[in-house]
Tab-separated table of N, CA and C in Angstrom:
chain	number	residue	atom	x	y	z
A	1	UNK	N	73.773	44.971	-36.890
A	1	UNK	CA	75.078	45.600	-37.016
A	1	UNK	C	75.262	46.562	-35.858
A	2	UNK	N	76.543	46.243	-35.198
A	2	UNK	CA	76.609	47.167	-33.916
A	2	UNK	C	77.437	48.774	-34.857
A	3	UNK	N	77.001	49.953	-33.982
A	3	UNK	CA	77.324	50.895	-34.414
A	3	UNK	C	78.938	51.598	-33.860
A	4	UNK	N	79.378	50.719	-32.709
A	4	UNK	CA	80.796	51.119	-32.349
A	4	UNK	C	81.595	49.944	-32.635
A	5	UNK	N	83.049	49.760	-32.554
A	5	UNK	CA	83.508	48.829	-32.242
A	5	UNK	C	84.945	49.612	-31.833
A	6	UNK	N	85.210	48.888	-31.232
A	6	UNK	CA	87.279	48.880	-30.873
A	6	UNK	C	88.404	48.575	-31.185
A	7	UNK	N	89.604	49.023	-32.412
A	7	UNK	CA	90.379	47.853	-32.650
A	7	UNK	C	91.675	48.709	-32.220
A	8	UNK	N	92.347	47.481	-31.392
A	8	UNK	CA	93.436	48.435	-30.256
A	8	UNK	C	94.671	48.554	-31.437
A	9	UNK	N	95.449	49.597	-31.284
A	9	UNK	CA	95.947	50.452	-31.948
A	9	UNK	C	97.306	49.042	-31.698
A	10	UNK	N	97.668	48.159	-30.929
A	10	UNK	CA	98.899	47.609	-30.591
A	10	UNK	C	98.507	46.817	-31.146
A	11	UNK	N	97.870	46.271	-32.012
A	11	UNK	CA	97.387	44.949	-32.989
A	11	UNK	C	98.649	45.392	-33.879
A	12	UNK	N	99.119	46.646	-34.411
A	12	UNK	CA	100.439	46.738	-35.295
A	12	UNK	C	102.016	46.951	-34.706
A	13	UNK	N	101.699	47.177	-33.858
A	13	UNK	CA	103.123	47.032	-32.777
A	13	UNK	C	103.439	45.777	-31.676
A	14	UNK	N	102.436	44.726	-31.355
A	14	UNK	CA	102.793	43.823	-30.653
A	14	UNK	C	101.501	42.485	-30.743
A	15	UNK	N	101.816	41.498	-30.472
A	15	UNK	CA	101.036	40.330	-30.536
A	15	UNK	C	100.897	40.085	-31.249
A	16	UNK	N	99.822	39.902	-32.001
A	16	UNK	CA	99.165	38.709	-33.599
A	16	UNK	C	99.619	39.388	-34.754
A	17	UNK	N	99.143	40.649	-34.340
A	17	UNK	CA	99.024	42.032	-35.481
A	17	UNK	C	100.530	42.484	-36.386
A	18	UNK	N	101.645	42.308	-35.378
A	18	UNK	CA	102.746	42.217	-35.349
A	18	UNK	C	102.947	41.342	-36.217
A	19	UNK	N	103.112	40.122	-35.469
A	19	UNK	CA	103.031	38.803	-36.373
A	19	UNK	C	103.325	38.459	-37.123
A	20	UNK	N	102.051	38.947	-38.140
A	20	UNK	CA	101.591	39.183	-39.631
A	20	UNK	C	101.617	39.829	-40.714
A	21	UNK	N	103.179	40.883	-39.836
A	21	UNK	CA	103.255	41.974	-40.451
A	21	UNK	C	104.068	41.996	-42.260
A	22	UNK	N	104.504	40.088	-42.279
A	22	UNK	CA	105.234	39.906	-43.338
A	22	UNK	C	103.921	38.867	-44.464
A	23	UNK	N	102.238	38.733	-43.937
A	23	UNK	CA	101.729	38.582	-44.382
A	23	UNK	C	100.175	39.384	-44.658
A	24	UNK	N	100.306	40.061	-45.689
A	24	UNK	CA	99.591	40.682	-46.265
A	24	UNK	C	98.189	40.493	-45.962
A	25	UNK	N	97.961	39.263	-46.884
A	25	UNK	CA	96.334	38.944	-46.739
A	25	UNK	C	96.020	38.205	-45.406
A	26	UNK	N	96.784	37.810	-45.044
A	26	UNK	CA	96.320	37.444	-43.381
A	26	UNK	C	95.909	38.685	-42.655
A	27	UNK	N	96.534	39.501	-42.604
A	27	UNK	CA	96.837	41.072	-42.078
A	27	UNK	C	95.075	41.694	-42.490
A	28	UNK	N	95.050	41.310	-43.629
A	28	UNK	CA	93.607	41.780	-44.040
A	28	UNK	C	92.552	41.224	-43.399
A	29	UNK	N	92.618	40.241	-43.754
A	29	UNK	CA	91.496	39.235	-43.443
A	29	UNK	C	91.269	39.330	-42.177
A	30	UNK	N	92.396	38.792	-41.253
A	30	UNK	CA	92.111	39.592	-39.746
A	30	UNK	C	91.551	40.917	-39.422
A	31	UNK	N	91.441	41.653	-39.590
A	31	UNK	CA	91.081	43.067	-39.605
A	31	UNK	C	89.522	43.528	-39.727
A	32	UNK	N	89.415	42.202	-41.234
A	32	UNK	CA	88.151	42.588	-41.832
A	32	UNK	C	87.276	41.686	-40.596
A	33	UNK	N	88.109	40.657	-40.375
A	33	UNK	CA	86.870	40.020	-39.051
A	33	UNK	C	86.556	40.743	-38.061
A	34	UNK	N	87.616	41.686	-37.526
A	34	UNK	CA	87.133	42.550	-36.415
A	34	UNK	C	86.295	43.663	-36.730
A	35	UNK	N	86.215	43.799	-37.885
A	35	UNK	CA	85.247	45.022	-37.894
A	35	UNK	C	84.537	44.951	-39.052
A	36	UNK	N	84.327	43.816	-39.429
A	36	UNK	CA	82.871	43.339	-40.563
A	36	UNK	C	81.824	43.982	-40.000
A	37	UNK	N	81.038	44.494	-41.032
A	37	UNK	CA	79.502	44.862	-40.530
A	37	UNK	C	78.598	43.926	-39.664
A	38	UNK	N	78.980	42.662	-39.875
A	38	UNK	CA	78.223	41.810	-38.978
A	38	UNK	C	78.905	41.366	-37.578
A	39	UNK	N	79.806	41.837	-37.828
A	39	UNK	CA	80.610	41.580	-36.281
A	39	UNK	C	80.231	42.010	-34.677
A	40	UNK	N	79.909	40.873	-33.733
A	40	UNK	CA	79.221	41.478	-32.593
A	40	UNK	C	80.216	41.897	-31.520
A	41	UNK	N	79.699	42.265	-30.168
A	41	UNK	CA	80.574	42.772	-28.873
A	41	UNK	C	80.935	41.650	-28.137
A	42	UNK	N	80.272	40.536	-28.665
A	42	UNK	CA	80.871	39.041	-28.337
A	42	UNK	C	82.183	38.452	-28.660
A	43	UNK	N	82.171	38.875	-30.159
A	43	UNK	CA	82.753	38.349	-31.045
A	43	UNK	C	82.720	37.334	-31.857
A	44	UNK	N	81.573	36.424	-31.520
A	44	UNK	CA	81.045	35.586	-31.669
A	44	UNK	C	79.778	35.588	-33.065
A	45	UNK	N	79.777	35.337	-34.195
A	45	UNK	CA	78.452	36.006	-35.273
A	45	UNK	C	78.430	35.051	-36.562
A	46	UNK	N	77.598	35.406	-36.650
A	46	UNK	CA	77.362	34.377	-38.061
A	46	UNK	C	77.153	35.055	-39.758
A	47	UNK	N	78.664	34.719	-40.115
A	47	UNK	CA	78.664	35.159	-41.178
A	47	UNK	C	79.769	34.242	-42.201
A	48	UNK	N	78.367	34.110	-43.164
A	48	UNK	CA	78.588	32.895	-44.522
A	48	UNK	C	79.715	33.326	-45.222
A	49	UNK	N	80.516	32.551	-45.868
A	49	UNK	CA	81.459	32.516	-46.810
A	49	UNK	C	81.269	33.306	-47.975
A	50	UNK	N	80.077	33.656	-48.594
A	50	UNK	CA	79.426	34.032	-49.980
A	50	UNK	C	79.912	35.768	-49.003
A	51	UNK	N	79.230	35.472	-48.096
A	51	UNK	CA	79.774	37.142	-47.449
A	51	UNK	C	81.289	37.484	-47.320
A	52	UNK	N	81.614	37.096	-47.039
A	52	UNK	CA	83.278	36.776	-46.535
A	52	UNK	C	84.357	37.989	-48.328
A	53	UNK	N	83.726	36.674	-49.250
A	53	UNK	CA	84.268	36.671	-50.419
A	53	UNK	C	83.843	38.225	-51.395
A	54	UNK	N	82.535	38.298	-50.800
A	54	UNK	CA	81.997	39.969	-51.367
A	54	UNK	C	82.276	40.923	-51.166
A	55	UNK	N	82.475	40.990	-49.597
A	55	UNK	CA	82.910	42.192	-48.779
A	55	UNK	C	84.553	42.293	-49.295
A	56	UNK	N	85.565	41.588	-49.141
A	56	UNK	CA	86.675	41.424	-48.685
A	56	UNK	C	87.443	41.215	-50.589
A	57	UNK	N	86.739	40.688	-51.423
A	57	UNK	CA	87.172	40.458	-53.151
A	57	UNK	C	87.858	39.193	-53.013
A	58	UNK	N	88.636	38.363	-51.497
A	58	UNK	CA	89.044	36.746	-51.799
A	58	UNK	C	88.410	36.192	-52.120
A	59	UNK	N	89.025	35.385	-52.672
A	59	UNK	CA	88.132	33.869	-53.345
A	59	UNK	C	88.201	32.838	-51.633
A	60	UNK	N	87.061	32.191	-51.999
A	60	UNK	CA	86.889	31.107	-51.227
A	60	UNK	C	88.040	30.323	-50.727
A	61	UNK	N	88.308	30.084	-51.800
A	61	UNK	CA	89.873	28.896	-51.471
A	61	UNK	C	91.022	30.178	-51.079
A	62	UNK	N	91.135	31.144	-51.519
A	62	UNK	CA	92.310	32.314	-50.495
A	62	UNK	C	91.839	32.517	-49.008
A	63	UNK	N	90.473	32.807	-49.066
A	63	UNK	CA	90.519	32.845	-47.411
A	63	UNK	C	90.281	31.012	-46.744
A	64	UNK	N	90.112	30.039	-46.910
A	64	UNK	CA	90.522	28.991	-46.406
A	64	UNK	C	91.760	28.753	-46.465
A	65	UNK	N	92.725	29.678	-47.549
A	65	UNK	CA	94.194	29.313	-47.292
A	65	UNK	C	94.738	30.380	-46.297
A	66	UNK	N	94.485	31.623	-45.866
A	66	UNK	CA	94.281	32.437	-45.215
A	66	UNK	C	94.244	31.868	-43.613
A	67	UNK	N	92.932	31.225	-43.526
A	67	UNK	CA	92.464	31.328	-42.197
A	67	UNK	C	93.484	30.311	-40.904
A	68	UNK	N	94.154	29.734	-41.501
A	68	UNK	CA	94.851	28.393	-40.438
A	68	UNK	C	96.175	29.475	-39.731
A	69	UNK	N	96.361	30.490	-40.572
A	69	UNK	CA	97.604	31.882	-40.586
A	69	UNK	C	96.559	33.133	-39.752
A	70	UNK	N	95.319	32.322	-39.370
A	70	UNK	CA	95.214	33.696	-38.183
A	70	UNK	C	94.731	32.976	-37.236
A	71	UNK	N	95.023	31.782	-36.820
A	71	UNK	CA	94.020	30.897	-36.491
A	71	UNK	C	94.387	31.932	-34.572
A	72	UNK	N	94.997	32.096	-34.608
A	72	UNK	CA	94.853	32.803	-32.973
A	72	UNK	C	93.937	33.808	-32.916
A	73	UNK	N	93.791	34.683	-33.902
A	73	UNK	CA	92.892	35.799	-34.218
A	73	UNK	C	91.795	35.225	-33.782
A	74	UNK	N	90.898	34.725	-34.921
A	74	UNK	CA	89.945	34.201	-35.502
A	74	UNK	C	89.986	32.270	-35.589
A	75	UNK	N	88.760	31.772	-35.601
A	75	UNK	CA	88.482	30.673	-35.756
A	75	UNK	C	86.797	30.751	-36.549
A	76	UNK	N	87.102	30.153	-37.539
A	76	UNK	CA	86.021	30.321	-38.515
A	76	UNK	C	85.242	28.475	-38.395
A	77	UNK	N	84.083	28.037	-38.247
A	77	UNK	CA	83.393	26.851	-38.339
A	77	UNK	C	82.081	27.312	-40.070
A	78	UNK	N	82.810	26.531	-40.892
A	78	UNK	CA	82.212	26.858	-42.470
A	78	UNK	C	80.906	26.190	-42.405
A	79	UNK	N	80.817	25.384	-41.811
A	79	UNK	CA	79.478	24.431	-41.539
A	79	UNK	C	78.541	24.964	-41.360
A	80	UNK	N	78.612	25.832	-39.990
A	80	UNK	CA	77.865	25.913	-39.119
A	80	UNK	C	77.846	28.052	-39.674
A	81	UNK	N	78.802	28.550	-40.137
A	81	UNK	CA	78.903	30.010	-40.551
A	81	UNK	C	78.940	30.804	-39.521
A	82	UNK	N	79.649	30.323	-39.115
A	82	UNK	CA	80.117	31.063	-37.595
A	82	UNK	C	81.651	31.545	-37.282
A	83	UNK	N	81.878	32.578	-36.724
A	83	UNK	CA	83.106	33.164	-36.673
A	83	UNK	C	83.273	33.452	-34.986
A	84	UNK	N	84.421	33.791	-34.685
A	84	UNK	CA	84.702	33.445	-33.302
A	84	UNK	C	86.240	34.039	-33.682
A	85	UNK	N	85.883	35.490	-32.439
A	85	UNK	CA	86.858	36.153	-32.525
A	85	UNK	C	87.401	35.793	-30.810
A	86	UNK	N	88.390	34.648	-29.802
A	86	UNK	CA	88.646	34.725	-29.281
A	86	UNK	C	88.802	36.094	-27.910
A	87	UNK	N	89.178	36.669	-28.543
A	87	UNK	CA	90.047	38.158	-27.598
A	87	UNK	C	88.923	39.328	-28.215
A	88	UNK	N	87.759	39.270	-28.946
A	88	UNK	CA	86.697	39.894	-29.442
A	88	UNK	C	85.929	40.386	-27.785
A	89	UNK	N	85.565	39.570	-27.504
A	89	UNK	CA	84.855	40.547	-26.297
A	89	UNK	C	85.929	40.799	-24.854
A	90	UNK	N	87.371	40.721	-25.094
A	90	UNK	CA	87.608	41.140	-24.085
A	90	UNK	C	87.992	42.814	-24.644
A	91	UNK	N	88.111	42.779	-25.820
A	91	UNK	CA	88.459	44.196	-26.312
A	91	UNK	C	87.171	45.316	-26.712
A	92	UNK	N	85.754	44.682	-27.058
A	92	UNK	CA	84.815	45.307	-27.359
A	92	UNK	C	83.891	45.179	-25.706
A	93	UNK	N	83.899	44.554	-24.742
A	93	UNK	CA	83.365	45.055	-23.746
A	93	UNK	C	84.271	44.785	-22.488
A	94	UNK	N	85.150	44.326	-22.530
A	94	UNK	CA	86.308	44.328	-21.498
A	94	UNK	C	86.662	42.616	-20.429
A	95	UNK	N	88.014	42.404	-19.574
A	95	UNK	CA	88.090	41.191	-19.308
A	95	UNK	C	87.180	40.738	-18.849
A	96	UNK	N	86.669	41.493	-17.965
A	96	UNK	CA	85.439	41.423	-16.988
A	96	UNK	C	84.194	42.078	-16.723
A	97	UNK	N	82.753	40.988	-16.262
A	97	UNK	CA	81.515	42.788	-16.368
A	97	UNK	C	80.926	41.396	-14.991
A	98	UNK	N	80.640	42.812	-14.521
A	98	UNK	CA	80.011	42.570	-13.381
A	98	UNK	C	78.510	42.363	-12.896
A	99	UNK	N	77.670	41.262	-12.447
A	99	UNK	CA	76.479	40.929	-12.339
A	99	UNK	C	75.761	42.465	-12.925
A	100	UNK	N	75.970	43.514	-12.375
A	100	UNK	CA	74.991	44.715	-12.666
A	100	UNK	C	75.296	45.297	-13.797
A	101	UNK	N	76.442	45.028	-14.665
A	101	UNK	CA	76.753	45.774	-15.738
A	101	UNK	C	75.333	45.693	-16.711
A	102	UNK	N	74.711	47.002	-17.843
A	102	UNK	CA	73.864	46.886	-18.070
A	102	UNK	C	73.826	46.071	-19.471
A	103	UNK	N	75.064	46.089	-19.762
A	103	UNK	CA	75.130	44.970	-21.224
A	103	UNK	C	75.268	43.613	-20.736
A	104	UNK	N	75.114	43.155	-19.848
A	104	UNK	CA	74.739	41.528	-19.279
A	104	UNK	C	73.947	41.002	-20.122
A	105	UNK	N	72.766	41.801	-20.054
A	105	UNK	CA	71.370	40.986	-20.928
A	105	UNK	C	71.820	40.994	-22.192
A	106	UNK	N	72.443	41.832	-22.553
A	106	UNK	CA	72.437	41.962	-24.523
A	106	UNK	C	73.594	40.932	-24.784
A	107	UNK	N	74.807	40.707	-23.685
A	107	UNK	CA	75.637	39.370	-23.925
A	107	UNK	C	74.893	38.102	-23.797
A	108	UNK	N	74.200	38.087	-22.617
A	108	UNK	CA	73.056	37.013	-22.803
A	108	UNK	C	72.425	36.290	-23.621
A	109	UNK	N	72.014	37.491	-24.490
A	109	UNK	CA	70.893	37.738	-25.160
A	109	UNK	C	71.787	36.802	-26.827
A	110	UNK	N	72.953	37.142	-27.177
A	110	UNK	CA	73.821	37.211	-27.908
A	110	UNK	C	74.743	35.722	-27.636
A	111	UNK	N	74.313	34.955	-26.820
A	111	UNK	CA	75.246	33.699	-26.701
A	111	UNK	C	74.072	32.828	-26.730
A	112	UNK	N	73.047	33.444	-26.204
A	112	UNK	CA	71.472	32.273	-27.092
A	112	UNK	C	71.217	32.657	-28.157
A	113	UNK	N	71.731	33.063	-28.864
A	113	UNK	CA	71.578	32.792	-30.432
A	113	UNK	C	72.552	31.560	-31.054
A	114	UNK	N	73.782	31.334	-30.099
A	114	UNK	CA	74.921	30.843	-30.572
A	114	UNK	C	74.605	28.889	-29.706
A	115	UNK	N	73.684	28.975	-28.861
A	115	UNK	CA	73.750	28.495	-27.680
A	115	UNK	C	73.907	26.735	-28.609
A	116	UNK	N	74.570	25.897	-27.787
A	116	UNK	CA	74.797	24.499	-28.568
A	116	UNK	C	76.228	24.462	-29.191
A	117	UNK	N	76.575	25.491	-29.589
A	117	UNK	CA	77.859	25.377	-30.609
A	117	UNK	C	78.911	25.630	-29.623
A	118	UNK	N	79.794	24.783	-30.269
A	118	UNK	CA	81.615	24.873	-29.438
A	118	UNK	C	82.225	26.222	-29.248
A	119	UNK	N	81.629	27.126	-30.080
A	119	UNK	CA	82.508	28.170	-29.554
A	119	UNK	C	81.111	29.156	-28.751
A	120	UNK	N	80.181	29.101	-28.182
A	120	UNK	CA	79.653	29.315	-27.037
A	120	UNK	C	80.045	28.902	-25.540
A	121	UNK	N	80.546	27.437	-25.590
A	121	UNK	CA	80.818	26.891	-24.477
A	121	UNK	C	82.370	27.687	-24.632
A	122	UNK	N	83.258	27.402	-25.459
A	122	UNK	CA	84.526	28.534	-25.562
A	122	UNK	C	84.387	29.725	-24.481
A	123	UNK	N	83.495	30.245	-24.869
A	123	UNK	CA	83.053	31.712	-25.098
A	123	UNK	C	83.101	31.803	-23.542
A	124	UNK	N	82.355	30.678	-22.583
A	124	UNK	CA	81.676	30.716	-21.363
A	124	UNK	C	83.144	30.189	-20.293
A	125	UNK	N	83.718	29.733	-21.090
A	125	UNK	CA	85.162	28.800	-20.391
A	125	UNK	C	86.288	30.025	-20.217
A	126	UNK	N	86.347	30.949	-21.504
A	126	UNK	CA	86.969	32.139	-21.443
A	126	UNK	C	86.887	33.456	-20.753
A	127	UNK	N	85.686	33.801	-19.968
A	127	UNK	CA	85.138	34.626	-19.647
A	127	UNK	C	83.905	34.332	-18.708
């Protein structure tokens, strides 16, 4: 569990955040992905459905009816229990980091855990 995270204040005045502003539990559910306890500086993390439903009180079938209504946010793979916050690491470590930046290794470090799965190669195509 990382001990900071970032959630930009214009998520309720413009873009997705906006959005959603006439849907409630989308509004939630998004939110709770950005700043779940298991949520990394990637954005990228693995966290099961049984979690999802504990933390948050939806039922299974509300957040699968949920998730296609944030699908820009978030992209969830149930299979595999993986979450994939698109715009997650450009907001928790920025658009760009440079060969010497010292969180290189810990992004590194953090996309070989993920390494094989579609939203790694995502991850590498985006950034």
């Amino acid at each position: 569990m990382r001990a900071y995270a970032q959630i930009v204040p214009t998520f309720w005045t413009r873009g997705s955040g906006k959005r959603l502003r006439e849907d409630r539990d989308a509004r939630l559910l998004a939110l709770y992905f950005m700043t779940c306890p298991s949520s990394s500086m990637l954005g990228i993390f693995y966290l099961p459905l049984t979690t999802i439903t504990h933390e948050t009180g939806f039922s299974a079938e509300e957040i699968r009816d949920v998730l296609p209504r944030i699908a820009e946010i978030v992209r969830y793979d149930e299979e595999a229990e993986l979450v994939w916050l698109p715009q997650g690491a450009k907001h928790q470590i920025g658009p760009t980091m440079s060969g010497k930046d010292k969180r290189r290794p810990a992004v590194i470090r953090e996309l070989q855990l993920v390494a094989g799965h579609p939203f790694a190669a995502e991850f590498m195509a985006r950034y």
